[in-house]
XYZ file of N, CA and C in Angstrom:
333
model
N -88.336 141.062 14.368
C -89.324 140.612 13.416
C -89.134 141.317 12.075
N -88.907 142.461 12.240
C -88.708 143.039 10.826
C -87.461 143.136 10.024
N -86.351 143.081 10.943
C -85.070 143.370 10.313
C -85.241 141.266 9.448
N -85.890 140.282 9.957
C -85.737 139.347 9.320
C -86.257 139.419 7.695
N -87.132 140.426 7.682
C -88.091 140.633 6.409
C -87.508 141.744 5.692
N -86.462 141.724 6.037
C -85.616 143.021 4.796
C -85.727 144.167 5.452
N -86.271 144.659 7.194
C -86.449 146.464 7.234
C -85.380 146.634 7.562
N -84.614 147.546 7.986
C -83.313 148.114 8.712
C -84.267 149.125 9.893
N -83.205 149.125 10.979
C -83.473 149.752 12.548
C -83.145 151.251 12.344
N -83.453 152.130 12.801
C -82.824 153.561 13.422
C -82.251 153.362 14.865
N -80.997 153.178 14.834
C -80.435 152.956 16.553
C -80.263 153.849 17.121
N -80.806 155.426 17.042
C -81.254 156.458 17.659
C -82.756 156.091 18.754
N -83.058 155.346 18.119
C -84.276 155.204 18.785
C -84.704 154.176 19.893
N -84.806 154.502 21.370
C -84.525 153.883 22.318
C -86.086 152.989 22.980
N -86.997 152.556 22.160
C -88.203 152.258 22.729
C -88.021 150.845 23.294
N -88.658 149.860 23.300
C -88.367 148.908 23.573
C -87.680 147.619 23.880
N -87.436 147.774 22.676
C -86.051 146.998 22.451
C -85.032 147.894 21.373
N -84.929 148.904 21.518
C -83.995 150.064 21.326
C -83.936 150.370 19.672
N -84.799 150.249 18.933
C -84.651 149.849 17.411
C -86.034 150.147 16.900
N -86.171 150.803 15.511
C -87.222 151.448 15.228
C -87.361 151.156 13.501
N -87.851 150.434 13.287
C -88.018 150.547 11.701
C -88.812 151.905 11.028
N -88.372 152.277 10.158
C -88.976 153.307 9.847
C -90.036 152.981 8.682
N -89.824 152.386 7.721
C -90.680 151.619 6.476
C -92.129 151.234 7.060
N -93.132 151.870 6.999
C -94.400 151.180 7.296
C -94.294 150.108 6.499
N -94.405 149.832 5.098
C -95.027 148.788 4.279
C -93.765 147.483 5.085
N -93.015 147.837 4.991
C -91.962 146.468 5.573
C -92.798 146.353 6.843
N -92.901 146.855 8.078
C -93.253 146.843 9.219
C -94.873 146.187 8.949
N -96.077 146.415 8.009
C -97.029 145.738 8.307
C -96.795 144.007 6.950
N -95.823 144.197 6.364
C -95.501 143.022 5.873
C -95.068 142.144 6.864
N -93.834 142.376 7.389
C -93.814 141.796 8.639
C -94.535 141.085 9.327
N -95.582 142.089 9.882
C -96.649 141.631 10.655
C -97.520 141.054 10.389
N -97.658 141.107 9.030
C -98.756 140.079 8.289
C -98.367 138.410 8.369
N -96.845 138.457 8.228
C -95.846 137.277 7.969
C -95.851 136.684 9.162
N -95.881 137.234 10.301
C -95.863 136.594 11.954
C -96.402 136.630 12.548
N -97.642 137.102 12.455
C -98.965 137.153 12.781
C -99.468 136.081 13.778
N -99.314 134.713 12.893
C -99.417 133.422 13.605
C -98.932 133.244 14.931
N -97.570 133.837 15.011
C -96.817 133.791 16.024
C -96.818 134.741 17.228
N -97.783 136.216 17.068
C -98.191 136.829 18.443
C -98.546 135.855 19.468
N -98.403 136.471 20.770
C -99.100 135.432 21.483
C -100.537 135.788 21.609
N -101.349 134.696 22.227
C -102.350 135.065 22.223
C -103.012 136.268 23.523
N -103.822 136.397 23.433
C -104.395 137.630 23.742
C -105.576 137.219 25.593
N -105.870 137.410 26.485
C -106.820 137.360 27.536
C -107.733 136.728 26.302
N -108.249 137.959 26.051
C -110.041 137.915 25.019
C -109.745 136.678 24.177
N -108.770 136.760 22.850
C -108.740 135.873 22.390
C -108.376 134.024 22.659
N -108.123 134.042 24.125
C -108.308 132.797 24.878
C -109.360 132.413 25.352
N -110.415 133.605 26.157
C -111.619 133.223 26.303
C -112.870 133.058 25.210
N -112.520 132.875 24.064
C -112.814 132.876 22.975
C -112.528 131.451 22.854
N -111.596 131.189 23.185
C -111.732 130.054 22.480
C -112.231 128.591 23.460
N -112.089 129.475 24.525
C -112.490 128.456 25.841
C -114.073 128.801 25.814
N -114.941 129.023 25.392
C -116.161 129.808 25.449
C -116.651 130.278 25.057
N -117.577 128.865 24.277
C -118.546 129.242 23.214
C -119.674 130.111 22.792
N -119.990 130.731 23.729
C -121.228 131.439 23.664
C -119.975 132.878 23.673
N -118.921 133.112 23.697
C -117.857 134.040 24.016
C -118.685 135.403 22.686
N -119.094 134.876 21.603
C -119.196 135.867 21.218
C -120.400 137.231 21.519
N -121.631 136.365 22.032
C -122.524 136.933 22.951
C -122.454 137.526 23.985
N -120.735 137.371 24.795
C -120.640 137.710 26.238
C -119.900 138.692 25.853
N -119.036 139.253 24.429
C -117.725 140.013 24.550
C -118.521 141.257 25.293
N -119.389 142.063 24.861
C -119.134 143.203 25.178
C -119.276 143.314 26.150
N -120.321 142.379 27.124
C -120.443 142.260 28.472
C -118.765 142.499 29.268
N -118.346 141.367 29.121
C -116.882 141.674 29.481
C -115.842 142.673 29.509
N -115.961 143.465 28.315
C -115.322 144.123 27.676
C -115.720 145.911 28.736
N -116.852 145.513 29.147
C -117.590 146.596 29.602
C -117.003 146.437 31.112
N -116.922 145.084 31.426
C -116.182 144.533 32.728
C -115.034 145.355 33.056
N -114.573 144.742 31.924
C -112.832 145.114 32.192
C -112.578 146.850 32.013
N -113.325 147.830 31.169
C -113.575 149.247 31.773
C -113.489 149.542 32.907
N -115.646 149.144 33.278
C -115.509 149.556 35.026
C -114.943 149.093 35.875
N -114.029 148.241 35.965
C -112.770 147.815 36.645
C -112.094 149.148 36.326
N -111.482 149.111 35.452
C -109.903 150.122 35.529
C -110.784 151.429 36.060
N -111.738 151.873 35.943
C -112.855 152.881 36.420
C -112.932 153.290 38.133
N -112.626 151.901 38.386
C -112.946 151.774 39.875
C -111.950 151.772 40.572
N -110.831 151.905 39.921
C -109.382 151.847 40.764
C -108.834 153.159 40.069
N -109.226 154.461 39.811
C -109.051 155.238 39.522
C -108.604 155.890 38.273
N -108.555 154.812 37.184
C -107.849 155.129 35.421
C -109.412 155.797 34.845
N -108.602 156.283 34.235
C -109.565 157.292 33.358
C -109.243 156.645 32.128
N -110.357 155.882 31.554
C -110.220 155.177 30.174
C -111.613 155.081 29.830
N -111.502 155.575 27.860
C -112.931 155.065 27.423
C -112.786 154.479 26.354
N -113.901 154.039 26.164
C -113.806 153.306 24.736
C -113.581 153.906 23.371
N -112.741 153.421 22.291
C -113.126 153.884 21.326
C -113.697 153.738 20.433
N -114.544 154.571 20.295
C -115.888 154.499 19.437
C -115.458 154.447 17.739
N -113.697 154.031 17.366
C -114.034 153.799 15.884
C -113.696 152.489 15.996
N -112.925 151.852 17.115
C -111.977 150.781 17.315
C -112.794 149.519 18.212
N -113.829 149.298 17.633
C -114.328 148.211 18.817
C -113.744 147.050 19.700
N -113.581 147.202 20.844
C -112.474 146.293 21.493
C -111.495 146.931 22.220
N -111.207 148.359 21.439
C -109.929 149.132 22.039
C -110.883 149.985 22.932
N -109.452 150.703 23.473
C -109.959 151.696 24.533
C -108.981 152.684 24.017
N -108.752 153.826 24.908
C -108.197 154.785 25.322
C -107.650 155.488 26.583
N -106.149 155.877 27.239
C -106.526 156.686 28.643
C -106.782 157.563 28.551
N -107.972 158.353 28.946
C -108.018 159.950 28.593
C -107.182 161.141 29.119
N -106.322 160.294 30.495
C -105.244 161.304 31.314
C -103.708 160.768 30.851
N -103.422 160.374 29.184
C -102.428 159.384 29.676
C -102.276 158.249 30.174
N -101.146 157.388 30.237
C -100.956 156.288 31.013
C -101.015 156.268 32.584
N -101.948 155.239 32.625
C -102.189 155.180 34.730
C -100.616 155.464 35.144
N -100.812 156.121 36.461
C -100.312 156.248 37.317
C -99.221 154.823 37.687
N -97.634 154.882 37.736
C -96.990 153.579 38.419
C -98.022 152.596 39.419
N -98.639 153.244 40.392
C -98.980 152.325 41.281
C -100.613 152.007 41.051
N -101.444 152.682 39.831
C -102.600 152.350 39.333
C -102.625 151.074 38.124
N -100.928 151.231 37.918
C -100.782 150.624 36.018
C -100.979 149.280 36.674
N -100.793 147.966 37.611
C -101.519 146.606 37.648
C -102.645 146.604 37.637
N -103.723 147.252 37.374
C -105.022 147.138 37.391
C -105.296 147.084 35.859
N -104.530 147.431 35.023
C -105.166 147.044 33.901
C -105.238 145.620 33.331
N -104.347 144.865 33.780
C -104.228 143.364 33.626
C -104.990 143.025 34.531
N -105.348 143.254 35.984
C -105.811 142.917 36.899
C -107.178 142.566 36.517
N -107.638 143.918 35.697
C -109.311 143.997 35.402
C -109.361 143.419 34.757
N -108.519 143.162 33.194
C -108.550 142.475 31.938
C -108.406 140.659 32.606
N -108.338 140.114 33.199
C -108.389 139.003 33.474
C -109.623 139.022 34.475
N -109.783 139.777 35.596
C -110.976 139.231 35.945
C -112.004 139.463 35.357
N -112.273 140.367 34.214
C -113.582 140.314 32.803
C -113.295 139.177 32.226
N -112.137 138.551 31.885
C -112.294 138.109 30.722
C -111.895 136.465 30.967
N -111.212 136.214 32.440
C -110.808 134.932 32.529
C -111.833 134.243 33.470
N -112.182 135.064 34.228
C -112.879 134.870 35.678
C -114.504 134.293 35.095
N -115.001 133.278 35.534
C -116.147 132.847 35.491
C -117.259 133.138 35.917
């Protein structure tokens, strides 16, 4: 996405797809530019499937917490980032980490 918008990679850097722009302003130009093209999101599908969605977010949102809560992740909300969270131990555990999709769909897809 970014090397199309003029950034250049650091190929020292092995994250994802092995390539690291260093330029913030290129990197949120970028992202401004393809924006359209993220995919969409759990929340932002039940949003659009579900009109009253904006009355239910936090309900849900609170869902999909005490879920990851209940299968042992230590996550809270963050209180500057509404919507986001936090793990407070780090990333779950290998055999805890499907529960975060797990929960995030049954808050947010599940009827």
């Amino acid at each position: 996405m970014v090397k199309n918008h003029g950034g250049e990679y650091d190929d020292t850097y092995k994250g994802i797809d092995g390539r690291l722009e260093k330029d913030q302003a290129k990197i949120s130009a970028a992202r401004k530019t393809c924006a359209a093209k993220e995919p969409e999101t759990l929340p932002q599908r039940a949003a659009g499937e579900d009109l009253e969605y904006q009355d239910k977010y936090q309900d849900k949102y609170d869902k999909w917490l005490e879920c990851m809560r209940s299968h042992g992740i230590k996550v809270e909300a963050a209180p500057d980032d509404p919507g986001s969270f936090g793990f407070t131990e780090g990333l779950p555990a290998a055999d805890k980490e499907k529960w975060v999709k797990k929960c995030e769909s049954e808050a947010f897809v599940a009827k």
